[in-house]
CSV table of C-alpha atoms in Angstrom, one decimal:
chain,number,residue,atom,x,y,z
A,1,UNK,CA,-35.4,9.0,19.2
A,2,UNK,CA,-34.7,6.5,16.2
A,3,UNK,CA,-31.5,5.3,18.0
A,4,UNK,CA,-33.5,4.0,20.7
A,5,UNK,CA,-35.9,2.3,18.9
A,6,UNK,CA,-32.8,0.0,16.8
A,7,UNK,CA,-31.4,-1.3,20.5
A,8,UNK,CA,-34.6,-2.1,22.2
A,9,UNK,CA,-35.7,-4.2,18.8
A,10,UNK,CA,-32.0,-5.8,19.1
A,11,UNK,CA,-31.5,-6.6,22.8
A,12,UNK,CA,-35.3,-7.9,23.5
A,13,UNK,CA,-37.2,-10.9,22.5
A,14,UNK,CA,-40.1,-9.8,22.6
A,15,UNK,CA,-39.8,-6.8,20.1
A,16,UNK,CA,-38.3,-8.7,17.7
A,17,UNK,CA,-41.3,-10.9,17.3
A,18,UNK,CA,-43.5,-8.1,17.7
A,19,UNK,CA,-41.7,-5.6,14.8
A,20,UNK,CA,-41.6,-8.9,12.4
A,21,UNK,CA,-45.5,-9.7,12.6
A,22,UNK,CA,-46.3,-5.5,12.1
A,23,UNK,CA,-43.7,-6.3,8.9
A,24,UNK,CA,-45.8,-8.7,7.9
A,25,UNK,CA,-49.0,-7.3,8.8
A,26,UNK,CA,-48.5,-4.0,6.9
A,27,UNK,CA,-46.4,-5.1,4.2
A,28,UNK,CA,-43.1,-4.1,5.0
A,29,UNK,CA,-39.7,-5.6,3.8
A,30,UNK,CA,-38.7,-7.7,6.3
A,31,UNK,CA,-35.2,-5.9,7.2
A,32,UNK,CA,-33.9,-4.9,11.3
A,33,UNK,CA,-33.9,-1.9,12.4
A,34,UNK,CA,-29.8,-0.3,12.2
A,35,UNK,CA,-28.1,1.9,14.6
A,36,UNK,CA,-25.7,4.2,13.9
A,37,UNK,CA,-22.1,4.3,15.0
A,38,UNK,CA,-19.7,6.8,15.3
A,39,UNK,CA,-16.5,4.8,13.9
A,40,UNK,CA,-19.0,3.6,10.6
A,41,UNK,CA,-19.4,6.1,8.2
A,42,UNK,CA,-23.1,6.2,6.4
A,43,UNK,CA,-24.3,4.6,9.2
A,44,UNK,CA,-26.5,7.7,10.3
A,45,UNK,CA,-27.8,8.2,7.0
A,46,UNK,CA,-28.8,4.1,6.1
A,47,UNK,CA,-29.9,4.6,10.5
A,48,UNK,CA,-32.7,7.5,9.0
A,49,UNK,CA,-33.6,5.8,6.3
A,50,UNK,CA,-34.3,2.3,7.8
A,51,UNK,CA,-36.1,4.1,10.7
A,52,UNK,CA,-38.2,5.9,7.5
A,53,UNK,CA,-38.8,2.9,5.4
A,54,UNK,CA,-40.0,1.1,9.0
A,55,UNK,CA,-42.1,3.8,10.9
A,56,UNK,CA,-45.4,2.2,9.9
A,57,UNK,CA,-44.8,-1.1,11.3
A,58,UNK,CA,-43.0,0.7,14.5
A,59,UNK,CA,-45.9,2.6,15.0
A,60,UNK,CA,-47.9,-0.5,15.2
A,61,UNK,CA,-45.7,-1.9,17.3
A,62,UNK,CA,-46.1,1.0,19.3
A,63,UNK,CA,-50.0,0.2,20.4
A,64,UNK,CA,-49.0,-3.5,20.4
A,65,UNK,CA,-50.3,-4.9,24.4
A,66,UNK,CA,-46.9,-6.9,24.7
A,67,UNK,CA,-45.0,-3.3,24.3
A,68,UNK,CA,-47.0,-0.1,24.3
A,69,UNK,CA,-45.8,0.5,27.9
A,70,UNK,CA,-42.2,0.3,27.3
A,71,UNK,CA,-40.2,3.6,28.0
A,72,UNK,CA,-38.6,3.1,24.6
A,73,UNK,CA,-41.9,3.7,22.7
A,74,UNK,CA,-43.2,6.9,24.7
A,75,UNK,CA,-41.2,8.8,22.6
A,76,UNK,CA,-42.3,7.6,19.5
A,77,UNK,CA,-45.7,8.4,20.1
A,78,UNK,CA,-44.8,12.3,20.7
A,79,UNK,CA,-43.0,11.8,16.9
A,80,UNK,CA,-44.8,13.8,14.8
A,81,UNK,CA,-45.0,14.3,11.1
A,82,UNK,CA,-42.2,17.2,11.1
A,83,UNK,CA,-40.0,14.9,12.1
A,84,UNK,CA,-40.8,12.1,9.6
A,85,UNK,CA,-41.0,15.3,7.1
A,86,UNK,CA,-37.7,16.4,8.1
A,87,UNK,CA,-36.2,13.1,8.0
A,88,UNK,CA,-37.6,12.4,4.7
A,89,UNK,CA,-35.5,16.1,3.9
A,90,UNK,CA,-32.3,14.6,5.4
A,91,UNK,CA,-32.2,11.3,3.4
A,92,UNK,CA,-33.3,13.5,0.1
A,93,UNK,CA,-30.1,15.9,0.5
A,94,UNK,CA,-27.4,13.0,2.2
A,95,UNK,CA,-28.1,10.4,-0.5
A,96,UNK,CA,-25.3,11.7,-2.9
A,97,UNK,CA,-22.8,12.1,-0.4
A,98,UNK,CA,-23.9,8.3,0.9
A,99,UNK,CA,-23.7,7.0,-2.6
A,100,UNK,CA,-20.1,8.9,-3.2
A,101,UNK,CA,-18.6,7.4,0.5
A,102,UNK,CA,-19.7,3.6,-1.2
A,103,UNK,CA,-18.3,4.7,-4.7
A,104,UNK,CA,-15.4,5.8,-3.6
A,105,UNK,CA,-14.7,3.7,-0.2
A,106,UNK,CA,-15.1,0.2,-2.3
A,107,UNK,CA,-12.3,-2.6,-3.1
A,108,UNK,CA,-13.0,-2.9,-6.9
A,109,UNK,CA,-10.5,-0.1,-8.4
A,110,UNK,CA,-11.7,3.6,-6.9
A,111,UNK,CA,-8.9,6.0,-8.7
A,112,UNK,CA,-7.8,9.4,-7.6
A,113,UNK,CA,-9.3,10.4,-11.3
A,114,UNK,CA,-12.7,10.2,-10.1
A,115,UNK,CA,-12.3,12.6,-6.8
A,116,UNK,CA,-12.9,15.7,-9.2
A,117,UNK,CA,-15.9,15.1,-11.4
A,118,UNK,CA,-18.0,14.0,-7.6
A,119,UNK,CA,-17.1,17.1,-6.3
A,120,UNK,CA,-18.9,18.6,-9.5
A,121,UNK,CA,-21.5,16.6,-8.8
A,122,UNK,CA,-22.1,17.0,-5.1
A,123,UNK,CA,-21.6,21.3,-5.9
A,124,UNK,CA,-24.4,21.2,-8.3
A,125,UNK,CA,-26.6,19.0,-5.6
A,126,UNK,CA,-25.7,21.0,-2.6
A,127,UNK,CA,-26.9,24.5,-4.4
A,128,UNK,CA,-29.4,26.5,-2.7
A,129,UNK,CA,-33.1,26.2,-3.8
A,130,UNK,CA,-35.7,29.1,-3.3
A,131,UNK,CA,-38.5,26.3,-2.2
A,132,UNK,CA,-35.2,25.2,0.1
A,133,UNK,CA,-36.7,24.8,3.9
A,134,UNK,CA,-34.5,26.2,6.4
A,135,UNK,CA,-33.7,23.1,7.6
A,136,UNK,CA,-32.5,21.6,4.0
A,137,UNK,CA,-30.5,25.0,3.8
A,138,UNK,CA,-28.4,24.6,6.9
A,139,UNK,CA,-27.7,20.9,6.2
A,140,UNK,CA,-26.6,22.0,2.7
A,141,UNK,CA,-24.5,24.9,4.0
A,142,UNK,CA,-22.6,22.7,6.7
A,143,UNK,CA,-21.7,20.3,4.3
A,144,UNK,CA,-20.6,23.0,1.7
A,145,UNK,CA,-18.4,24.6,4.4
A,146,UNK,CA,-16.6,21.8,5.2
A,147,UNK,CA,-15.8,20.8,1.6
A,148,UNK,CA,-14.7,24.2,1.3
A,149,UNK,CA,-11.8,22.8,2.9
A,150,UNK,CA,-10.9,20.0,1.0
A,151,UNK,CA,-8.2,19.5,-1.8
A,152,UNK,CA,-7.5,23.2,-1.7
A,153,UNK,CA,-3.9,22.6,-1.6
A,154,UNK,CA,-2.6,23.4,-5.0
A,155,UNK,CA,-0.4,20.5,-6.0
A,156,UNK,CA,-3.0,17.7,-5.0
A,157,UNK,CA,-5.9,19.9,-6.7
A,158,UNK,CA,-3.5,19.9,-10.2
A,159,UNK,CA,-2.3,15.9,-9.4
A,160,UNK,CA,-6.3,15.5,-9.2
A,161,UNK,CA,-7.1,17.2,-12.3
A,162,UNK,CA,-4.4,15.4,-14.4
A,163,UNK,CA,-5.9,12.1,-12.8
A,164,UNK,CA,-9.1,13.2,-14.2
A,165,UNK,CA,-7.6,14.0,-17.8
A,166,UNK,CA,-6.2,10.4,-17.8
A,167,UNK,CA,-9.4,8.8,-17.0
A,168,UNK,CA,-10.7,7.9,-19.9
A,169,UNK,CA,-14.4,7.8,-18.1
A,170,UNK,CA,-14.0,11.9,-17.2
A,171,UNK,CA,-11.9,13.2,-19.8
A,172,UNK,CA,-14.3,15.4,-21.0
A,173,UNK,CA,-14.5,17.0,-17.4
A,174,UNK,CA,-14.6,20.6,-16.9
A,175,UNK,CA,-12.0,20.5,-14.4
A,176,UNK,CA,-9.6,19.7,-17.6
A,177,UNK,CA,-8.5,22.2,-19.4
A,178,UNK,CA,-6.0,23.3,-22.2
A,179,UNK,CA,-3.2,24.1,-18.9
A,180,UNK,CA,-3.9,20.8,-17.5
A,181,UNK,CA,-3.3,19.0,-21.3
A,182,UNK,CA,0.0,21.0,-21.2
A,183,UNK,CA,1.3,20.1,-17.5
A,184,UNK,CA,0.6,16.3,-19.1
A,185,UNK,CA,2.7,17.0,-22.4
A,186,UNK,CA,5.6,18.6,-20.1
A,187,UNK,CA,6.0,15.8,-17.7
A,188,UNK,CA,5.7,13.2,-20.8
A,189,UNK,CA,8.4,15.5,-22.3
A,190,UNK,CA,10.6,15.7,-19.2
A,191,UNK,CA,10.5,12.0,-18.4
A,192,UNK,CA,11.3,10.8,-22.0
A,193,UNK,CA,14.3,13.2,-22.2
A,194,UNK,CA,15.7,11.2,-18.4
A,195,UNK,CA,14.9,8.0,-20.7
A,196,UNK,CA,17.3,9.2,-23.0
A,197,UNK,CA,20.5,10.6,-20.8
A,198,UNK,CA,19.9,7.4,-19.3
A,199,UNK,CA,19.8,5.2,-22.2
A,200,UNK,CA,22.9,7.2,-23.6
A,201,UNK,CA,24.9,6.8,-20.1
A,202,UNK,CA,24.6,3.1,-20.2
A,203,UNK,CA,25.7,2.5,-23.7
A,204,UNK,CA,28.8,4.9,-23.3
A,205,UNK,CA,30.2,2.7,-20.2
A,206,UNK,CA,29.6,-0.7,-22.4
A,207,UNK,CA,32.5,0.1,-24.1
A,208,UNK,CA,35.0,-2.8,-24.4
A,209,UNK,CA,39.0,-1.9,-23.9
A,210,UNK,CA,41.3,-1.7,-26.6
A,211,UNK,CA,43.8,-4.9,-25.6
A,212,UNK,CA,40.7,-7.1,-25.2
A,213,UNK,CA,39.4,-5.6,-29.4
A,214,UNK,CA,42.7,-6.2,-30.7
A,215,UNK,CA,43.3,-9.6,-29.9
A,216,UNK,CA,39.8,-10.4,-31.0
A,217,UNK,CA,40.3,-7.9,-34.5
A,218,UNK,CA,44.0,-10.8,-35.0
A,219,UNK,CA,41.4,-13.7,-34.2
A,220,UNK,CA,39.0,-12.6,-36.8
A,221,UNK,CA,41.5,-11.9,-39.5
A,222,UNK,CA,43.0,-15.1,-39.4
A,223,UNK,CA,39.8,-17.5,-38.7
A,224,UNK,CA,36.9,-15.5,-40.5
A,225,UNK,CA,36.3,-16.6,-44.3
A,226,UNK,CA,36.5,-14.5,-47.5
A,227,UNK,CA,32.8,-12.8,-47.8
A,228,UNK,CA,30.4,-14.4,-50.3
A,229,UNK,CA,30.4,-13.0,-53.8
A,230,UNK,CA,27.3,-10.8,-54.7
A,231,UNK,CA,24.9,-12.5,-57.2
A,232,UNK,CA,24.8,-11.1,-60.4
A,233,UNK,CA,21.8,-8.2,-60.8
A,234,UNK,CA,19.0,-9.2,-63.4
A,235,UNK,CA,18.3,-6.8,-66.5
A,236,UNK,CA,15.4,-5.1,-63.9
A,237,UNK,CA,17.2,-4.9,-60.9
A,238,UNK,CA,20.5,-2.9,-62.9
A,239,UNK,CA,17.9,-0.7,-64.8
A,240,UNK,CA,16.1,0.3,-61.5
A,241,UNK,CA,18.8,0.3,-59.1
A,242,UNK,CA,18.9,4.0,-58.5
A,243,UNK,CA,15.3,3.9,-57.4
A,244,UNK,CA,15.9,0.6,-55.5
A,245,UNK,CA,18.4,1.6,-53.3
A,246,UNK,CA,16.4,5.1,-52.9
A,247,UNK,CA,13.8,3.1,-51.2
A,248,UNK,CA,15.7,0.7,-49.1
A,249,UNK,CA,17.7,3.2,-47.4
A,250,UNK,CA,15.2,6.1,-47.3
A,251,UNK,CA,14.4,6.3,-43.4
A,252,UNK,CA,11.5,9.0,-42.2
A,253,UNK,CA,13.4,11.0,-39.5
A,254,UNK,CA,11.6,10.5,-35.9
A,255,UNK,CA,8.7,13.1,-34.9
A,256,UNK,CA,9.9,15.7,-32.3
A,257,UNK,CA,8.7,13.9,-28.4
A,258,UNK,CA,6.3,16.8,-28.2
A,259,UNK,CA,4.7,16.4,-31.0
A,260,UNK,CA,4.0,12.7,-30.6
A,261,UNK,CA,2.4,13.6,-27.3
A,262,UNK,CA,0.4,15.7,-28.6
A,263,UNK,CA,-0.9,13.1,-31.8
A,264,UNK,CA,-1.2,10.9,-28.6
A,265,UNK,CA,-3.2,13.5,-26.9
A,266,UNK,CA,-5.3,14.1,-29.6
A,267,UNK,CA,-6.1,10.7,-30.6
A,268,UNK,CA,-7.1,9.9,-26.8
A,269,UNK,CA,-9.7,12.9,-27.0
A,270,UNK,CA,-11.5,11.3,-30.0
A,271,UNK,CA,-11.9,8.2,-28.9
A,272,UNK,CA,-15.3,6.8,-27.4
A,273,UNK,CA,-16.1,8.1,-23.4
A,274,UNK,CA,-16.0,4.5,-20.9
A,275,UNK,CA,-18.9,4.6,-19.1
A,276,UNK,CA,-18.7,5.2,-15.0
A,277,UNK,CA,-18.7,1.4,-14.9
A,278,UNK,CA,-15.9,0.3,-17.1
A,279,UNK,CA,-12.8,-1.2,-16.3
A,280,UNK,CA,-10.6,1.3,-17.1
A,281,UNK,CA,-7.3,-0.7,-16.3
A,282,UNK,CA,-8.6,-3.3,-18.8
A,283,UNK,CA,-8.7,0.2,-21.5
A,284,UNK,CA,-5.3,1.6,-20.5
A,285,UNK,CA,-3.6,-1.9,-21.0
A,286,UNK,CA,-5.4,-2.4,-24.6
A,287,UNK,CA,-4.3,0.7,-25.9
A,288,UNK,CA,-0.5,0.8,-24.3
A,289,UNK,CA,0.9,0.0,-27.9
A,290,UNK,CA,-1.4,2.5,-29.5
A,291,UNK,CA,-0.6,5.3,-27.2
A,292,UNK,CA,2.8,4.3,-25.5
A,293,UNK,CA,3.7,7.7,-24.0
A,294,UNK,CA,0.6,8.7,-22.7
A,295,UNK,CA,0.0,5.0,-21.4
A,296,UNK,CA,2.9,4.9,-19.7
A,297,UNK,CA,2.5,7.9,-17.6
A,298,UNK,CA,-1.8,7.1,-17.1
A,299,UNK,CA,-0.2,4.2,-15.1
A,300,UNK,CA,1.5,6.2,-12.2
A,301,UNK,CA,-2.2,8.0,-11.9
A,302,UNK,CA,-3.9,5.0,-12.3
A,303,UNK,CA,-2.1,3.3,-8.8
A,304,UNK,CA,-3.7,6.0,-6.6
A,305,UNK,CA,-7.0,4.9,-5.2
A,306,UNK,CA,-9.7,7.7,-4.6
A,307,UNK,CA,-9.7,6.8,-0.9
A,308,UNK,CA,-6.7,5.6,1.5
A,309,UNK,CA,-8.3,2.7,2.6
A,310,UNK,CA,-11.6,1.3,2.0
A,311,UNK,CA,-14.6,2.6,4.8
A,312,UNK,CA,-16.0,-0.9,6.1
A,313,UNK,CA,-12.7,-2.0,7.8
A,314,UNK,CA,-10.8,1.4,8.5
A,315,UNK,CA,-11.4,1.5,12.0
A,316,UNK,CA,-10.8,-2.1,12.7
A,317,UNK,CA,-7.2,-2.2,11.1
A,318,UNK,CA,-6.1,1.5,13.0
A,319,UNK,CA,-7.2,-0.4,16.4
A,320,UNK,CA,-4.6,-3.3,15.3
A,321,UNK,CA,-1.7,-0.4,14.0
A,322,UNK,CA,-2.5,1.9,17.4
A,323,UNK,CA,-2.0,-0.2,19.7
A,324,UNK,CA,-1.2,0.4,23.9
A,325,UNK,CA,2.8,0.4,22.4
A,326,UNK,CA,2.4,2.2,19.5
A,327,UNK,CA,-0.3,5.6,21.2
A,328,UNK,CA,2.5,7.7,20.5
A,329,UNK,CA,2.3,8.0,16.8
A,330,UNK,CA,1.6,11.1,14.7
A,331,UNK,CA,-1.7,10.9,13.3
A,332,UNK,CA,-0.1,11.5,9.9
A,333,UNK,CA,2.0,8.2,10.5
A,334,UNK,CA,-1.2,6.4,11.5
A,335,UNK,CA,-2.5,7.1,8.4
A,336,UNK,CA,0.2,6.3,6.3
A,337,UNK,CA,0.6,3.0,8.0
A,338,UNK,CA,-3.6,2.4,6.9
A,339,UNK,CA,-2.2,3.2,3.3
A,340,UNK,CA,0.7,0.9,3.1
A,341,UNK,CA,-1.3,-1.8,5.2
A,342,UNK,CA,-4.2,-1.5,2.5
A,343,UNK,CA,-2.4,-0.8,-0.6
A,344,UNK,CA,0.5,-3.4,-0.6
């Protein structure tokens, strides 16, 4: 019923100018009617709600002269208030899960830390009320059955909550806990001891050969001058020379690697919560010198986006990658080829 009503208003001229002076008339924002597509998500809820926001000034448009005899507005006038009512359900229970598809389908930074803490949210929404109609129930229960099987898998589910724990907007999550803090202080530990074998490998093959140091040791001893005689020490300098030197060549020993993660760690809990809206990649790079180790490995969390690709042009770009040559591709290759194209 409402997806008739968007493509008679958008194919004839006379409904157009009919809808706009009911608009007008009764007060309504000026806005067109939207259908809903199959290849668009959200487009069924913001279809619903633009029908709902609209049904006076349709209505009127119904009894109009010019129109009341169109085929397209007999079945408006058998819409009753149940179906208003239940609309007026639909767009109460699917406006998290439209506001989460915009959040997390938009160009501006969406990070794989934020997947988590909406699935929190969207749980709590999605609960079961005792005033609950039946038909808010079974909308409700179809949408909790199908995230029932999402990011079940049990590395992607620990790679998303160690996103999470790295985000400094969800930190404070429940989904991190003290085994997620310790999977973070492992890999730190495990990557900075590769560092190191590296680091080691390269300076043990940057050894010159023998010939080449003894020709240059003869070259030294014949060109290089006598060293400078030391200045003479004043009366404080020889008194407190034992102390002196104590200080100069006293070095602190470096902190175990795990334990710096963990100061690192620490320090990260205490500091202030971002806000939703914050830029975190403008946080992570002001505090790379305060918390190198745990900076360093933010950043390889912090590339993922929370979606592939972003929603409004997904469908456009696999119609260019699928094309009549390509139809034989795995759909797991199709999508990777919409990851790379958006993501590079």
């Amino acid at each position: 019923m409402s997806s008739d009503l968007p493509s008679y208003f958008s194919a004839t001229h006379v409904g157009k100018i009919v809808l706009k002076e009911k608009q007008k008339e009764l007060d309504r924002p000026s806005h067109n009617l939207i259908l809903d597509c199959k290849t668009r998500w959200n487009s069924s809820y913001m279809m619903v709600e633009r029908f709902v926001e609209q049904y006076p000034a349709i209505v009127a448009a119904s009894f109009d002269e010019r129109l009341k005899k169109k085929d397209s507005f007999k079945k408006l006038q058998r819409c009753t208030d149940k179906d208003i009512e239940r609309m007026e359900h639909f767009l109460e229970v699917m406006k998290l899960p439209y506001m989460i598809t915009v959040a997390m389908s938009s160009e501006k930074r969406p990070t794989s830390g934020q997947v988590l803490p909406m699935i929190d949210k969207l749980e709590v929404h999605l609960a079961e009320k005792e005033e609950d109609e039946k038909f808010i129930k079974d909308i409700k229960s179809a949408i909790r059955n199908d995230l029932s099987t999402r990011y079940q898998d049990d590395a992607r589910r620990e790679f998303l909550q160690e996103a999470t724990a790295l985000d400094p907007r969800f930190k404070g999550s429940p989904v991190v806990t003290v085994d997620v803090w310790d999977r973070i202080t492992n890999k730190i530990e495990v990557a900075q001891a590769q560092v190191q074998v590296k680091k080691e490998a390269e300076e043990g093959g940057a050894m010159p050969q023998l010939p080449l140091q003894v020709q240059q040791d003869g070259l030294r001893d014949t060109d290089t001058p006598p060293p400078a005689k030391k200045a003479k020490l004043t009366a404080m300098e020889e008194i407190f020379q034992d102390e002196d030197d104590v200080m100069v060549t006293h070095v602190e020993p470096p902190l175990p690697v795990r334990l710096r993660i963990q100061h690192e760690i620490l320090k990260f809990k205490c500091m202030p919560k971002l806000k939703s809206t914050d830029d975190i990649i403008a946080f992570r790079g002001g505090e790379s010198d305060e918390l190198p180790l745990l900076s360093t490995l933010a950043r390889k969390y912090l590339i993922v986006p929370g979606t592939s690709v972003p929603s409004e042009r997904v469908f456009s770009t696999a119609g260019d990658i699928v094309s009549a040559e390509r139809t034989t591709l795995h759909p797991d290759n199709v999508n990777m080829l919409l990851f790379l194209n958006k993501n590079t």
